[in-house]
């Protein structure tokens, strides 16, 4: 809307009023002064009133052109296995909720709850989502609930991110079926950085593991350690610093992004890639099925994008963590090819034992993964 030379014009062609000042010298010339004043005042009031009408119409039109938000949005709760808000995957979880809102234009809103903010153990996310306690979750501690997911954590089976991608593609149908049986729909997957060994004292070869007490994150790591003369100890992450400081444990299995949290308590890294920590975005199936096909597709797409973002951000921060540890004076030793082959040979029989104990479906899935990896 603009005012030009006494003419008030509404853009977009909504309304137009022009004030013709020449009337004061022509048609109204024969009227008395007071009459002319009353007419002029009335004309001014009419112009002011119409100006307000035009302005209101312009605002209404502008609002009408904004994207409409749905009157009644679906509201979901999202539980995340991490508790530290600044950790990469916690930032990724926040990003996930924001991207859902954008992708669906508010038709689906998701509220983030970090681990410990609800009365749900991070190891029970599978059950919490399946029972619709929360509608979506990022399920890292899954292998006890989803046996096919545990294949990726078998020691020495996955040796690179490419290995993970190949094995993950093979296992997706198995993992999806097992989540479905527990009431959830698999949306996407990703992995934390590759896991290896960090110690208070020198670890530069397989034989250095003999007699060590190491904190493990899963029983499969403990089985590997047992085969080389070490002792596995299970404890929560908050317990690790004091355990390292008091010598309760001599080291840990983790990635660089984990070791950097305890960089003042460790001194050595032994880069023998043991396994990955794979995580899954899952949604309650009943809640998912209530969404329109369009919202289902958008939710899947955002979950897949978020999984990729998490994995790439973790890889980037892993590289940065190794630089920090090196600068802090750590001695980081890559495993020799001979040690790697010796480790694989030692645990290969365990892969088959582990699969057989979990049934024919897992035996079949492991065989397909090994074929895909040539291992």
Coordinates of N, CA and C in Angstrom, one line a residue, residues 26-124:
X26 N -14.2 24.3 -6.8 CA -15.2 24.2 -7.9 C -16.5 24.0 -7.3
X27 N -17.0 22.7 -7.2 CA -18.3 22.3 -6.8 C -18.7 22.9 -5.4
X28 N -17.7 23.1 -4.5 CA -18.0 23.6 -3.2 C -17.8 25.1 -3.0
X29 N -17.5 25.7 -4.1 CA -17.1 27.1 -4.0 C -18.3 28.0 -3.5
X30 N -19.5 27.6 -3.9 CA -20.7 28.4 -3.6 C -21.1 28.2 -2.2
X31 N -20.6 27.1 -1.4 CA -21.0 26.8 -0.1 C -20.4 27.8 0.9
X32 N -21.0 27.9 2.1 CA -20.4 28.7 3.2 C -19.2 28.0 3.7
X33 N -18.4 28.8 4.4 CA -17.2 28.3 5.0 C -17.4 27.2 5.9
X34 N -18.4 27.3 6.8 CA -18.6 26.2 7.8 C -19.0 24.9 7.1
X35 N -19.9 25.1 6.1 CA -20.4 23.9 5.4 C -19.2 23.2 4.7
X36 N -18.4 24.1 4.0 CA -17.2 23.4 3.3 C -16.3 22.7 4.3
X37 N -16.1 23.3 5.6 CA -15.3 22.6 6.6 C -15.9 21.3 7.0
X38 N -17.2 21.2 7.1 CA -17.9 20.0 7.5 C -17.7 18.9 6.4
X39 N -17.8 19.3 5.2 CA -17.7 18.4 4.1 C -16.2 17.9 4.0
X40 N -15.3 18.8 4.2 CA -13.9 18.4 4.1 C -13.6 17.5 5.2
X41 N -14.1 17.8 6.4 CA -13.8 16.9 7.6 C -14.4 15.5 7.4
X42 N -15.7 15.5 6.8 CA -16.3 14.2 6.5 C -15.5 13.4 5.5
X43 N -15.0 14.2 4.5 CA -14.2 13.5 3.5 C -12.9 12.9 4.1
X44 N -12.3 13.7 5.0 CA -11.1 13.2 5.6 C -11.3 11.9 6.5
X45 N -12.5 12.0 7.2 CA -12.8 10.8 8.0 C -13.1 9.6 7.1
X46 N -13.7 9.8 6.0 CA -14.0 8.7 5.1 C -12.7 8.1 4.5
X47 N -11.8 9.0 4.2 CA -10.5 8.5 3.7 C -9.7 7.8 4.8
X48 N -9.7 8.3 6.0 CA -9.1 7.6 7.1 C -9.7 6.2 7.4
X49 N -11.0 6.2 7.4 CA -11.7 4.9 7.6 C -11.4 3.9 6.5
X50 N -11.5 4.4 5.2 CA -11.2 3.5 4.1 C -9.7 3.1 4.1
X51 N -8.8 4.0 4.6 CA -7.4 3.6 4.7 C -7.2 2.4 5.6
X52 N -7.9 2.5 6.8 CA -7.8 1.4 7.7 C -8.4 0.1 7.2
X53 N -9.4 0.2 6.4 CA -10.0 -0.9 5.8 C -9.1 -1.6 4.8
X54 N -8.4 -0.7 4.0 CA -7.4 -1.2 3.0 C -6.3 -1.9 3.7
X55 N -5.8 -1.3 4.8 CA -4.7 -1.9 5.6 C -5.0 -3.2 6.1
X56 N -6.2 -3.3 6.7 CA -6.7 -4.6 7.3 C -6.8 -5.6 6.2
X57 N -7.3 -5.3 5.0 CA -7.4 -6.2 3.9 C -6.0 -6.7 3.5
X58 N -5.1 -5.8 3.5 CA -3.7 -6.1 3.1 C -3.1 -7.1 4.0
X59 N -3.3 -6.9 5.4 CA -2.8 -7.8 6.4 C -3.4 -9.2 6.2
X60 N -4.8 -9.1 6.1 CA -5.5 -10.4 5.9 C -5.0 -11.2 4.7
X61 N -4.8 -10.5 3.6 CA -4.3 -11.2 2.4 C -2.9 -11.7 2.6
X62 N -2.0 -11.0 3.3 CA -0.7 -11.5 3.6 C -0.7 -12.7 4.5
X63 N -1.6 -12.7 5.5 CA -1.7 -13.9 6.3 C -2.2 -15.1 5.6
X64 N -3.1 -14.8 4.7 CA -3.7 -15.9 3.9 C -2.7 -16.6 3.0
X65 N -1.7 -15.8 2.6 CA -0.6 -16.4 1.8 C 0.4 -17.2 2.5
X66 N 0.4 -17.1 3.9 CA 1.3 -17.9 4.7 C 0.9 -19.4 4.7
X67 N 1.9 -20.3 4.8 CA 1.5 -21.7 4.8 C 0.6 -22.0 6.0
X68 N -0.4 -22.7 5.7 CA -1.4 -23.0 6.8 C -0.8 -24.1 7.7
X69 N -1.0 -24.0 9.0 CA -0.6 -25.0 10.0 C -1.8 -25.8 10.4
X70 N -1.7 -27.1 10.6 CA -2.8 -27.9 10.9 C -3.5 -27.5 12.2
X71 N -4.8 -27.6 12.3 CA -5.5 -27.2 13.5 C -5.2 -28.2 14.7
X72 N -5.0 -29.5 14.4 CA -4.8 -30.4 15.4 C -3.6 -31.3 15.1
X73 N -2.4 -31.0 15.7 CA -1.2 -31.7 15.4 C -1.1 -33.0 16.2
X74 N -0.4 -34.0 15.6 CA -0.1 -35.2 16.4 C 1.1 -34.8 17.3
X75 N 1.1 -35.2 18.6 CA 2.1 -34.8 19.5 C 2.7 -36.1 20.0
X76 N 4.0 -36.3 19.8 CA 4.7 -37.5 20.2 C 5.8 -37.2 21.2
X77 N 6.3 -38.2 22.0 CA 7.4 -38.1 22.8 C 8.5 -39.0 22.3
X78 N 9.7 -38.4 22.4 CA 10.9 -39.1 21.8 C 11.9 -39.3 23.0
X79 N 12.4 -40.6 23.2 CA 13.3 -40.8 24.3 C 14.7 -41.2 23.6
X80 N 15.7 -40.5 24.2 CA 17.1 -40.6 23.6 C 18.0 -41.3 24.6
X81 N 18.8 -42.2 24.2 CA 19.7 -43.0 25.1 C 20.8 -42.2 25.7
X82 N 21.2 -41.0 25.2 CA 22.2 -40.2 25.7 C 21.6 -39.2 26.7
X83 N 22.4 -38.9 27.7 CA 22.0 -37.9 28.7 C 22.7 -36.6 28.6
X84 N 23.9 -36.6 28.0 CA 24.7 -35.3 27.9 C 24.1 -34.5 26.7
X85 N 23.6 -33.3 27.0 CA 22.9 -32.5 25.9 C 23.9 -32.1 24.8
X86 N 25.2 -31.9 25.1 CA 26.1 -31.5 24.1 C 26.8 -32.6 23.3
X87 N 26.5 -33.8 23.6 CA 27.1 -34.9 22.9 C 26.5 -34.9 21.5
X88 N 27.2 -35.5 20.5 CA 26.8 -35.4 19.1 C 25.4 -35.9 18.9
X89 N 25.2 -37.1 19.4 CA 23.9 -37.7 19.2 C 22.7 -37.1 19.9
X90 N 23.0 -36.4 21.0 CA 22.0 -35.6 21.7 C 21.6 -34.4 20.8
X91 N 22.7 -33.8 20.3 CA 22.4 -32.6 19.3 C 21.6 -33.1 18.1
X92 N 22.0 -34.3 17.7 CA 21.3 -34.9 16.6 C 19.8 -35.2 16.9
X93 N 19.6 -35.6 18.1 CA 18.2 -35.9 18.5 C 17.4 -34.6 18.5
X94 N 18.0 -33.5 19.0 CA 17.3 -32.2 19.0 C 17.0 -31.8 17.5
X95 N 18.0 -32.0 16.7 CA 17.8 -31.7 15.3 C 16.7 -32.5 14.6
X96 N 16.6 -33.8 15.0 CA 15.6 -34.6 14.5 C 14.2 -34.1 14.8
X97 N 14.0 -33.6 16.1 CA 12.6 -33.0 16.4 C 12.4 -31.8 15.6
X98 N 13.4 -30.9 15.4 CA 13.2 -29.7 14.6 C 12.9 -30.0 13.1
X99 N 13.6 -31.0 12.6 CA 13.4 -31.4 11.2 C 12.0 -32.0 11.0
X100 N 11.5 -32.7 12.0 CA 10.1 -33.3 11.9 C 9.1 -32.2 11.8
X101 N 9.3 -31.2 12.6 CA 8.3 -30.1 12.6 C 8.3 -29.4 11.3
X102 N 9.5 -29.1 10.8 CA 9.6 -28.4 9.5 C 9.1 -29.3 8.3
X103 N 9.4 -30.6 8.3 CA 9.0 -31.4 7.2 C 7.5 -31.6 7.1
X104 N 6.9 -31.6 8.3 CA 5.4 -31.9 8.4 C 4.6 -30.6 8.6
X105 N 5.3 -29.4 8.6 CA 4.7 -28.2 8.8 C 3.8 -28.2 10.1
X106 N 4.4 -28.8 11.1 CA 3.7 -28.9 12.4 C 2.6 -29.9 12.6
X107 N 2.4 -30.7 11.5 CA 1.3 -31.7 11.6 C 1.8 -32.8 12.6
X108 N 3.1 -33.0 12.8 CA 3.6 -34.0 13.8 C 4.7 -33.2 14.6
X109 N 4.5 -33.1 15.9 CA 5.5 -32.5 16.7 C 6.0 -33.5 17.7
X110 N 7.3 -33.5 17.9 CA 8.0 -34.5 18.7 C 8.8 -33.8 19.8
X111 N 8.5 -34.2 21.1 CA 9.2 -33.6 22.2 C 10.3 -34.5 22.7
X112 N 11.5 -34.0 22.8 CA 12.7 -34.7 23.1 C 12.8 -34.9 24.6
X113 N 13.2 -36.1 25.0 CA 13.5 -36.4 26.4 C 14.9 -37.1 26.4
X114 N 15.9 -36.5 27.0 CA 17.2 -37.2 27.1 C 17.1 -38.3 28.2
X115 N 18.1 -39.2 28.1 CA 18.1 -40.3 29.1 C 18.2 -39.8 30.5
X116 N 17.4 -40.3 31.4 CA 17.3 -39.9 32.8 C 16.3 -38.9 33.1
X117 N 15.6 -38.3 32.1 CA 14.6 -37.3 32.3 C 13.2 -37.9 32.4
X118 N 13.1 -39.2 32.1 CA 11.9 -39.9 32.3 C 12.3 -41.2 33.1
X119 N 11.3 -41.8 33.7 CA 11.6 -43.1 34.4 C 11.7 -44.3 33.5
X120 N 12.6 -44.2 32.5 CA 12.9 -45.2 31.6 C 14.4 -45.4 31.5
X121 N 14.8 -46.7 31.7 CA 16.2 -47.0 31.5 C 16.6 -46.9 30.0
X122 N 17.8 -46.5 29.7 CA 18.2 -46.4 28.3 C 18.2 -47.8 27.7
X123 N 18.4 -48.8 28.6 CA 18.4 -50.2 28.1 C 17.0 -50.8 27.8
X124 N 16.0 -50.0 28.2 CA 14.6 -50.4 28.0 C 13.8 -49.6 26.9

